[in-house]
Coordinates of C-alpha atoms in Angstrom, one line a residue:
M9 CA 26.8 30.4 4.2
I10 CA 23.2 29.3 3.7
E11 CA 22.7 31.6 0.8
K12 CA 25.8 30.0 -1.0
S13 CA 24.4 26.6 -0.4
I14 CA 21.0 27.6 -1.7
R15 CA 22.7 29.1 -4.8
K16 CA 24.8 25.9 -5.3
L17 CA 21.5 23.9 -5.2
I18 CA 19.9 26.2 -7.8
C19 CA 22.9 25.9 -10.1
Y20 CA 22.8 22.1 -9.7
G21 CA 19.2 22.1 -10.7
K22 CA 19.9 24.2 -13.8
E23 CA 22.9 22.1 -14.9
A24 CA 21.0 18.9 -14.4
G25 CA 18.0 20.3 -16.5
L26 CA 15.5 19.9 -13.6
F27 CA 14.1 23.3 -14.6
P28 CA 14.9 25.9 -17.4
V29 CA 16.8 29.2 -16.7
R30 CA 13.4 31.0 -17.2
D31 CA 12.1 29.4 -14.0
E32 CA 15.2 30.1 -12.0
V33 CA 13.8 33.1 -9.9
F34 CA 10.6 31.2 -9.3
V35 CA 12.5 28.1 -8.0
T36 CA 14.6 30.4 -5.9
N37 CA 11.7 31.9 -4.2
L38 CA 10.2 28.4 -3.5
L39 CA 13.5 27.4 -1.8
L40 CA 13.6 30.6 0.3
E41 CA 10.0 30.0 1.5
A42 CA 10.9 26.4 2.5
L43 CA 13.8 27.6 4.6
C44 CA 12.0 30.6 6.1
L45 CA 14.2 33.2 4.4
D46 CA 13.1 36.6 3.0
G47 CA 15.7 36.9 0.4
I48 CA 19.2 36.0 -1.1
E49 CA 22.1 38.2 -2.2
C50 CA 24.4 35.6 -3.6
D51 CA 24.1 35.3 -7.4
E52 CA 27.4 33.4 -7.9
E53 CA 27.4 30.6 -10.7
F54 CA 28.6 27.2 -9.6
A55 CA 29.5 24.3 -11.9
G56 CA 29.9 20.5 -11.0
V57 CA 28.0 21.0 -7.6
D58 CA 28.2 18.0 -5.2
L59 CA 24.6 17.4 -4.5
K60 CA 25.0 15.5 -1.3
E61 CA 27.4 17.9 0.2
T62 CA 25.1 20.9 -0.8
L63 CA 22.0 19.3 0.7
D64 CA 23.8 18.3 3.9
E65 CA 24.7 22.0 4.3
I66 CA 21.1 23.1 3.9
L67 CA 19.9 20.4 6.2
D68 CA 22.3 21.3 8.9
Y69 CA 21.1 24.9 8.6
A70 CA 17.4 23.7 8.9
V71 CA 18.3 21.7 12.0
E72 CA 20.1 24.6 13.6
R73 CA 17.2 27.0 13.0
G74 CA 14.6 24.5 14.2
I75 CA 12.9 24.1 10.9
I76 CA 13.2 20.4 11.1
D77 CA 14.3 17.8 13.8
D78 CA 17.6 16.2 13.4
G79 CA 17.7 12.4 12.3
I80 CA 17.7 10.4 9.0
T81 CA 14.0 10.3 8.5
A82 CA 13.4 14.1 9.1
R83 CA 16.3 15.0 6.9
D84 CA 15.2 12.6 4.2
L85 CA 11.7 14.2 4.3
F86 CA 13.1 17.7 4.0
D87 CA 15.7 17.3 1.3
T88 CA 13.1 15.4 -0.8
K89 CA 10.8 18.5 -0.4
L90 CA 13.7 20.7 -1.5
M91 CA 14.4 18.6 -4.6
G92 CA 10.7 18.4 -5.4
L93 CA 10.6 22.2 -5.5
M94 CA 13.0 22.2 -8.6
M95 CA 11.2 19.3 -10.4
P96 CA 9.2 19.6 -13.7
R97 CA 5.5 18.8 -13.4
P98 CA 4.4 15.2 -14.1
S99 CA 2.8 16.2 -17.3
E100 CA 6.0 17.8 -18.6
V101 CA 8.0 14.7 -17.8
T102 CA 5.5 12.4 -19.5
D103 CA 5.4 14.8 -22.7
R104 CA 9.2 14.8 -22.9
F105 CA 9.4 11.0 -22.4
Y106 CA 7.0 10.2 -25.3
E107 CA 8.6 13.0 -27.4
L108 CA 11.9 11.1 -27.1
Y109 CA 10.1 7.8 -27.5
E110 CA 9.1 8.6 -31.1
S111 CA 12.8 8.6 -31.9
S112 CA 14.0 5.8 -29.7
E113 CA 12.7 3.7 -26.8
K114 CA 16.2 3.8 -25.3
E115 CA 16.5 7.7 -25.5
A116 CA 13.3 7.9 -23.6
T117 CA 14.4 5.5 -20.8
D118 CA 17.8 7.2 -20.7
Y119 CA 16.1 10.5 -20.1
F120 CA 13.8 9.2 -17.5
Y121 CA 16.5 7.3 -15.6
K122 CA 18.8 10.3 -15.6
L123 CA 16.0 12.5 -14.3
S124 CA 15.3 9.9 -11.5
C125 CA 18.9 10.0 -10.5
D126 CA 19.5 13.8 -10.9
S127 CA 16.4 14.5 -8.7
N128 CA 17.9 12.4 -5.9
Y129 CA 14.8 10.2 -6.0
I130 CA 17.6 7.5 -6.7
R131 CA 20.1 8.5 -4.0
R132 CA 23.3 7.7 -5.8
D133 CA 25.4 8.5 -2.8
R134 CA 23.7 5.7 -0.9
I135 CA 23.7 3.2 -3.8
K136 CA 27.5 3.6 -4.0
R137 CA 27.7 2.0 -0.5
D138 CA 26.4 -1.4 -1.6
L139 CA 28.9 -4.1 -1.8
K140 CA 28.9 -5.9 -5.1
W141 CA 30.8 -8.9 -6.6
K142 CA 30.5 -11.8 -8.9
A143 CA 30.9 -15.4 -7.7
Q144 CA 31.7 -18.3 -10.0
T145 CA 29.5 -21.4 -9.6
D146 CA 28.6 -24.5 -11.4
F147 CA 25.8 -22.5 -13.0
G148 CA 28.0 -19.6 -14.2
E149 CA 28.6 -16.4 -12.4
L150 CA 26.1 -15.1 -9.9
D151 CA 25.7 -11.6 -8.8
I152 CA 26.1 -10.9 -5.0
T153 CA 25.3 -7.6 -3.2
I154 CA 25.2 -6.7 0.3
N155 CA 22.5 -3.9 0.5
L156 CA 23.6 -0.9 2.4
S157 CA 21.6 1.8 0.7
K158 CA 18.4 1.6 2.7
P159 CA 18.8 4.0 5.6
E160 CA 18.4 2.6 9.1
K161 CA 15.4 4.2 11.1
D162 CA 16.6 6.4 13.8
P163 CA 15.3 5.9 17.4
K164 CA 13.3 9.2 17.2
A165 CA 11.6 8.2 14.0
I166 CA 10.7 4.7 15.4
A167 CA 9.1 6.3 18.5
A168 CA 7.3 9.1 16.5
A169 CA 6.0 6.5 14.0
K170 CA 4.5 4.5 16.8
N171 CA 2.4 7.4 18.0
A172 CA 1.7 8.8 14.6
P173 CA -1.9 8.7 13.3
Q174 CA -2.5 6.0 10.8
S175 CA -3.3 6.9 7.2
G176 CA -4.5 4.8 4.3
Y177 CA -3.3 7.2 1.8
P178 CA -1.4 6.2 -0.3
K179 CA -2.5 2.7 0.2
C180 CA 1.0 1.4 -0.4
L181 CA 4.5 2.3 -1.7
L182 CA 3.4 1.3 -5.3
C183 CA 0.3 3.4 -5.7
R184 CA 0.1 6.1 -8.3
E185 CA -0.8 8.5 -5.5
C186 CA 2.8 8.4 -4.3
E187 CA 3.9 10.7 -7.0
G188 CA 4.5 14.1 -5.3
Y189 CA 3.4 12.9 -2.0
A190 CA 5.0 14.9 0.9
G191 CA 5.5 11.8 3.1
R192 CA 5.3 11.4 6.8
I193 CA 7.3 10.0 9.6
N194 CA 6.3 6.3 8.5
F195 CA 6.0 6.9 4.8
P196 CA 8.8 8.2 2.5
A197 CA 8.5 11.6 0.9
R198 CA 8.0 11.4 -2.9
Q199 CA 7.9 15.1 -4.2
N200 CA 10.8 14.3 -6.5
H201 CA 9.2 11.1 -7.8
R202 CA 7.6 10.8 -11.3
V203 CA 6.0 8.0 -13.1
I204 CA 5.2 7.3 -16.8
P205 CA 1.8 6.0 -17.9
V206 CA 1.9 3.1 -20.1
R207 CA -0.9 1.0 -21.6
I208 CA -0.6 -2.8 -21.4
N209 CA -3.2 -5.4 -22.0
D210 CA -5.7 -2.6 -22.6
S211 CA -5.4 -1.3 -19.0
D212 CA -3.6 1.6 -17.4
W213 CA -0.3 0.9 -15.7
F214 CA 2.7 3.1 -14.7
F215 CA 6.4 2.9 -15.1
Q216 CA 8.9 4.2 -12.6
Y217 CA 12.4 3.4 -11.3
S218 CA 13.1 1.7 -8.0
P219 CA 14.9 4.1 -5.5
Y220 CA 17.2 1.3 -4.5
V221 CA 18.4 0.2 -8.0
Y222 CA 19.7 -3.4 -7.3
Y223 CA 20.8 -3.5 -11.0
N224 CA 21.1 -1.2 -14.0
E225 CA 17.9 0.9 -14.6
H226 CA 15.9 -1.3 -12.1
C227 CA 12.3 -0.3 -12.9
I228 CA 8.9 -1.1 -11.5
V229 CA 5.8 -1.4 -13.5
F230 CA 2.6 -1.1 -11.5
N231 CA -1.1 -1.4 -11.9
G232 CA -3.0 1.9 -11.9
R233 CA -5.4 0.3 -9.5
H234 CA -4.5 -1.1 -6.0
T235 CA -5.2 -4.6 -6.8
P236 CA -3.4 -7.8 -5.5
M237 CA -0.7 -9.7 -7.5
A238 CA -2.0 -12.4 -9.8
I239 CA -0.1 -14.8 -12.0
N240 CA -2.5 -15.7 -14.9
R241 CA -2.8 -15.5 -18.7
D242 CA -3.3 -11.8 -18.4
A243 CA 0.0 -11.4 -16.6
F244 CA 1.9 -13.0 -19.4
V245 CA 0.2 -10.8 -21.9
K246 CA 1.2 -7.8 -19.8
L247 CA 4.8 -8.8 -19.5
F248 CA 5.0 -9.1 -23.4
D249 CA 3.2 -5.9 -23.9
F250 CA 5.8 -4.1 -21.8
V251 CA 8.7 -5.8 -23.6
K252 CA 7.1 -4.8 -27.0
L253 CA 7.1 -1.2 -25.8
F254 CA 10.6 -1.4 -24.5
P255 CA 12.5 -4.2 -26.2
H256 CA 15.8 -3.3 -24.5
Y257 CA 14.3 -4.1 -21.1
F258 CA 13.4 -7.5 -19.5
V259 CA 10.5 -7.6 -17.3
G260 CA 9.3 -10.2 -14.8
S261 CA 6.9 -10.7 -11.9
N262 CA 7.2 -12.1 -8.3
A263 CA 5.0 -15.1 -7.7
D264 CA 1.6 -14.4 -6.2
L265 CA 1.7 -16.5 -3.1
P266 CA 3.4 -15.8 0.4
I267 CA 6.9 -17.1 1.0
V268 CA 7.7 -17.5 -2.7
G269 CA 6.3 -14.1 -3.7
G270 CA 7.7 -10.5 -3.1
S271 CA 7.4 -8.2 -0.2
I272 CA 4.4 -6.5 -1.6
L273 CA 1.6 -8.8 -2.6
S274 CA -1.2 -6.4 -2.2
H275 CA -0.5 -4.3 -5.4
D276 CA 0.0 -5.9 -8.8
H277 CA 3.4 -4.9 -10.2
F278 CA 6.3 -6.2 -12.3
Q279 CA 10.1 -5.4 -12.1
G280 CA 12.3 -5.0 -15.1
G281 CA 15.4 -3.1 -16.4
H282 CA 18.3 -2.9 -18.7
Y283 CA 20.3 -5.7 -17.3
T284 CA 21.4 -9.2 -18.3
F285 CA 20.9 -11.5 -15.3
P286 CA 22.8 -14.8 -14.6
M287 CA 19.6 -16.8 -15.4
E288 CA 19.3 -15.1 -18.8
R289 CA 22.9 -16.2 -19.7
A290 CA 22.2 -19.8 -18.6
K291 CA 21.6 -22.2 -21.5
V292 CA 18.9 -24.7 -22.2
I293 CA 20.3 -28.1 -21.2
K294 CA 17.4 -30.3 -22.3
E295 CA 14.9 -29.6 -25.0
V296 CA 11.4 -30.5 -24.5
S297 CA 8.2 -30.4 -26.5
F298 CA 4.5 -29.9 -25.9
A299 CA 1.8 -31.3 -28.1
G300 CA 0.2 -28.7 -30.3
F301 CA 2.9 -26.2 -29.7
E302 CA 5.6 -27.5 -32.0
D303 CA 6.1 -23.9 -33.2
V304 CA 7.3 -22.9 -29.7
S305 CA 10.8 -23.8 -28.6
A306 CA 10.9 -25.2 -25.1
G307 CA 13.6 -26.4 -22.7
I308 CA 14.8 -26.9 -19.2
V309 CA 17.4 -24.2 -18.2
N310 CA 20.7 -25.1 -16.6
W311 CA 19.8 -23.4 -13.3
P312 CA 19.6 -24.4 -9.6
M313 CA 15.8 -23.9 -9.7
S314 CA 13.3 -25.5 -12.0
V315 CA 13.0 -23.2 -15.0
I316 CA 11.2 -23.9 -18.3
R317 CA 12.2 -21.5 -21.2
L318 CA 9.8 -20.8 -24.0
S319 CA 10.9 -19.1 -27.1
G320 CA 9.4 -18.1 -30.5
K321 CA 8.5 -15.1 -32.8
S322 CA 4.7 -15.2 -31.6
T323 CA 4.0 -13.9 -28.2
E324 CA 0.4 -15.2 -28.6
R325 CA 1.6 -18.7 -28.9
I326 CA 4.0 -18.4 -26.1
V327 CA 1.3 -17.0 -23.8
D328 CA -1.0 -19.8 -24.9
L329 CA 1.6 -22.4 -24.0
A330 CA 2.6 -20.7 -20.7
D331 CA -1.1 -20.5 -19.7
K332 CA -1.4 -24.3 -20.3
I333 CA 1.7 -24.9 -18.2
L334 CA 0.5 -22.6 -15.3
L335 CA -3.0 -24.2 -15.1
S336 CA -1.4 -27.6 -15.2
W337 CA 1.2 -26.6 -12.4
R338 CA -1.6 -25.0 -10.2
K339 CA -3.4 -28.4 -9.9
Y340 CA -0.4 -30.7 -10.1
T341 CA 0.4 -33.1 -7.2
D342 CA 3.4 -35.5 -7.1
K343 CA 3.7 -37.0 -3.6
E344 CA 6.9 -38.9 -4.4
A345 CA 8.5 -35.5 -5.2
F346 CA 6.7 -33.8 -2.3
I347 CA 4.8 -31.5 -4.6
F348 CA 1.3 -30.8 -3.3
A349 CA -1.1 -28.4 -5.2
E350 CA -3.0 -27.7 -2.0
T351 CA -3.4 -28.7 1.6
D352 CA -6.6 -28.1 3.5
G353 CA -7.8 -25.9 0.6
V354 CA -4.6 -23.7 0.7
P355 CA -3.0 -23.5 -2.7
H356 CA 0.7 -24.0 -3.0
N357 CA 1.9 -24.0 -6.6
T358 CA 2.5 -20.9 -8.8
I359 CA 5.0 -19.6 -11.1
T360 CA 7.6 -16.7 -11.4
P361 CA 7.6 -15.5 -14.9
I362 CA 10.3 -13.4 -16.8
A363 CA 9.9 -12.0 -20.3
R364 CA 12.4 -10.6 -22.7
K365 CA 13.3 -10.2 -26.3
R366 CA 16.5 -12.0 -27.6
G367 CA 17.2 -11.1 -31.2
E368 CA 14.1 -11.8 -33.3
N369 CA 12.6 -14.0 -30.8
F370 CA 10.6 -13.5 -27.6
E371 CA 11.4 -15.5 -24.4
L372 CA 9.5 -16.4 -21.4
D373 CA 11.2 -18.2 -18.5
L374 CA 8.7 -20.0 -16.1
V375 CA 10.2 -20.8 -12.8
L376 CA 8.0 -23.4 -10.9
R377 CA 7.4 -22.4 -7.2
N378 CA 5.7 -24.0 -4.3
N379 CA 5.1 -22.5 -0.8
I380 CA 4.2 -25.5 1.3
T381 CA 5.5 -25.6 5.0
T382 CA 6.2 -28.3 7.5
E383 CA 7.2 -28.7 11.0
E384 CA 10.8 -29.2 9.9
H385 CA 10.6 -26.3 7.5
P386 CA 8.2 -23.7 9.0
L387 CA 9.3 -21.0 6.6
G388 CA 8.9 -23.2 3.6
V389 CA 10.1 -26.5 2.2
Y390 CA 11.2 -24.7 -0.9
H391 CA 12.8 -21.7 1.0
P392 CA 16.4 -21.3 2.2
H393 CA 16.9 -23.9 4.9
A394 CA 17.9 -23.2 8.5
N395 CA 21.5 -24.0 7.8
L396 CA 21.8 -21.2 5.4
H397 CA 20.0 -18.5 7.4
H398 CA 23.3 -17.2 8.6
I399 CA 23.7 -15.7 5.1
K400 CA 20.2 -15.6 3.7
K401 CA 16.9 -16.1 5.5
E402 CA 14.6 -13.8 3.6
N403 CA 12.1 -14.9 0.8
I404 CA 13.6 -15.7 -2.6
G405 CA 11.8 -13.3 -4.8
L406 CA 12.2 -12.4 -8.5
I407 CA 15.7 -10.7 -8.3
E408 CA 17.2 -13.6 -6.3
V409 CA 15.5 -16.2 -8.6
M410 CA 17.2 -14.6 -11.6
G411 CA 20.7 -14.9 -9.9
L412 CA 21.3 -11.7 -7.9
A413 CA 21.6 -12.1 -4.2
V414 CA 20.3 -9.2 -2.1
L415 CA 22.0 -9.9 1.2
P416 CA 21.3 -8.1 4.5
A417 CA 23.5 -5.2 5.6
R418 CA 24.6 -7.1 8.8
L419 CA 26.9 -9.1 6.6
K420 CA 29.4 -6.4 6.0
D421 CA 30.4 -6.1 9.7
E422 CA 29.9 -9.8 10.3
M423 CA 32.2 -10.8 7.4
A424 CA 34.9 -8.3 8.6
A425 CA 34.7 -9.7 12.2
L426 CA 34.7 -13.3 10.8
K427 CA 37.8 -12.5 8.7
A428 CA 39.6 -11.3 11.9
A429 CA 38.5 -14.3 13.8
L430 CA 39.7 -16.7 11.0
L431 CA 43.1 -15.0 11.0
S432 CA 43.5 -14.8 14.8
G433 CA 42.1 -18.2 15.6
A434 CA 39.5 -16.7 18.0
D435 CA 36.6 -18.7 19.3
I436 CA 33.9 -18.0 16.8
R437 CA 31.2 -19.8 18.9
A438 CA 31.9 -17.5 21.8
D439 CA 31.2 -14.4 19.8
E440 CA 27.5 -13.7 20.0
A441 CA 27.4 -11.9 16.6
L442 CA 29.4 -14.6 14.8
A443 CA 28.2 -17.8 16.4
K444 CA 25.6 -18.2 13.6
H445 CA 28.6 -18.6 11.2
A446 CA 30.5 -21.2 13.4
D447 CA 29.4 -24.4 11.5
W448 CA 30.2 -22.7 8.1
A449 CA 33.5 -21.4 9.4
D450 CA 34.5 -24.9 10.5
E451 CA 33.8 -26.2 7.0
L452 CA 35.9 -23.3 5.5
K453 CA 38.8 -24.0 7.8
E454 CA 39.0 -27.6 6.5
K455 CA 39.2 -26.4 2.9
Y456 CA 41.5 -23.4 3.1
T457 CA 44.6 -22.0 4.9
F458 CA 43.6 -18.4 5.6
T459 CA 46.0 -15.4 5.0
E460 CA 45.5 -11.7 5.1
E461 CA 45.7 -11.7 1.4
N462 CA 43.3 -14.5 0.6
T463 CA 40.6 -14.4 3.2
D464 CA 38.5 -11.6 1.6
G465 CA 38.3 -13.5 -1.7
I466 CA 37.6 -16.8 -0.1
L467 CA 34.7 -15.4 1.9
K468 CA 33.2 -13.7 -1.2
K469 CA 33.5 -17.0 -3.2
E470 CA 31.9 -19.1 -0.4
I471 CA 29.0 -16.6 0.1
G472 CA 28.4 -17.1 -3.6
A473 CA 28.4 -20.9 -3.1
V474 CA 25.9 -20.4 -0.2
F475 CA 23.6 -18.4 -2.4
C476 CA 23.8 -21.2 -5.0
K477 CA 22.6 -23.6 -2.2
V478 CA 19.8 -21.1 -1.3
L479 CA 18.6 -21.2 -4.9
S480 CA 18.7 -24.9 -4.9
D481 CA 16.7 -25.0 -1.7
A482 CA 14.1 -22.8 -3.4
G483 CA 13.9 -25.0 -6.4
V484 CA 10.9 -27.5 -6.4
Y485 CA 13.1 -30.1 -8.2
K486 CA 16.6 -30.7 -7.3
R487 CA 19.4 -31.1 -9.8
T488 CA 19.6 -34.8 -9.4
K489 CA 18.7 -37.8 -11.7
E490 CA 15.5 -38.2 -9.5
G491 CA 14.8 -34.6 -9.5
E492 CA 15.0 -34.3 -13.4
E493 CA 12.8 -37.4 -13.7
A494 CA 10.2 -35.9 -11.5
L495 CA 10.2 -32.6 -13.4
M496 CA 9.8 -34.5 -16.7
R497 CA 6.7 -36.2 -15.1
F498 CA 5.2 -33.0 -14.7
I499 CA 6.1 -31.7 -18.3
S500 CA 4.9 -34.9 -19.8
Q501 CA 1.3 -34.4 -18.5
V502 CA 0.9 -30.8 -19.4

């Protein structure tokens, strides 16, 4: 049985192009060594191999023989090792990428994305579990996803990680040193991981795909040095340099301050991909102008958050204006609008920038952010407020800013239970898991008559409406007459 499974994996690797036929014997011997086997008799050819099924067969064997412990973490570490044994060297991947790049940027990224999927670095079987839908709002369709692709830590792994020796290598999940790393109980294996070197703003950066692909070809562009996130003029230049290299991709950066930034502020990086986000589809509703930059089109975007869109043929001119806006925003205070540049020397104002090419023009969206906290809003004034935490409590980073809600896995079971409670008339407040949704459910019961046929659709629609409110909470200026006047006060003084 194990010989057949190994043979299936080898045939998968050949068919996927992970290695050439010339290397088949070599790869076979590497796999035999990893599984503590001396030889293999099976030479059958298999086509259309189911990778997950085949890896599960091999992992079950490894557990039975005591090669690995059972549990998600140990199995993930080992199947990544097996896939890594079939992978081309990083230099081969880079050479092939840039060979294709000479003909077409898209051919190059298509190759690299396919490799990242075929290698099981992007675990397609897990990505398929994510629940996704679109919700119509006053700002157009928003993308909603309940993230189910990140594996839960098993109890054995949690206990082992607590007692595992601490290591500072790699320094973080975005460091170049992750490429080929074997992993450990508290750090994922990356033997099947490859990165592509790119040169932006005359500095060494690297390009990879996210293993969780929240959207099509979700990529990460990271600094070759482990250096903190920074939103400044150089960041704008880097964003446009990447777009010039890959004009079919957008690229953006999380803000560089806690609460309004991403989950990793310690390593400078961007996120991009081949996807049109809702915010990109949103139109400019009010054109504005900046003295000395009449050649750059500018306007306020029809979006729940405060977004200034710059557009033009010259990226240098867009960068000059973006830098002027950023520097003005960093030091801007408007007490009437509760915007404070700093309190007690702690800075609050920053920007989430997103760059793209649209037709012949380059665009840069500048989303104004502020991370001030108060006793009433200890997680942030411009952060999802407490009444929305039953759906979304986490920070609003780049992906959410652009209109894609990444919601916690707990909502899958909670929404199923809430549906049952709405249909049966059960006491939602008496249910410990559902009580957090009770006020929201009361509002929904006033709006709708629930049936077996319509409840799923209503909940999806209303989750979209909550996400729209989440974005509004994260916006520094509200979409009201007073909010628009306050935004124009800032723009007028730039």
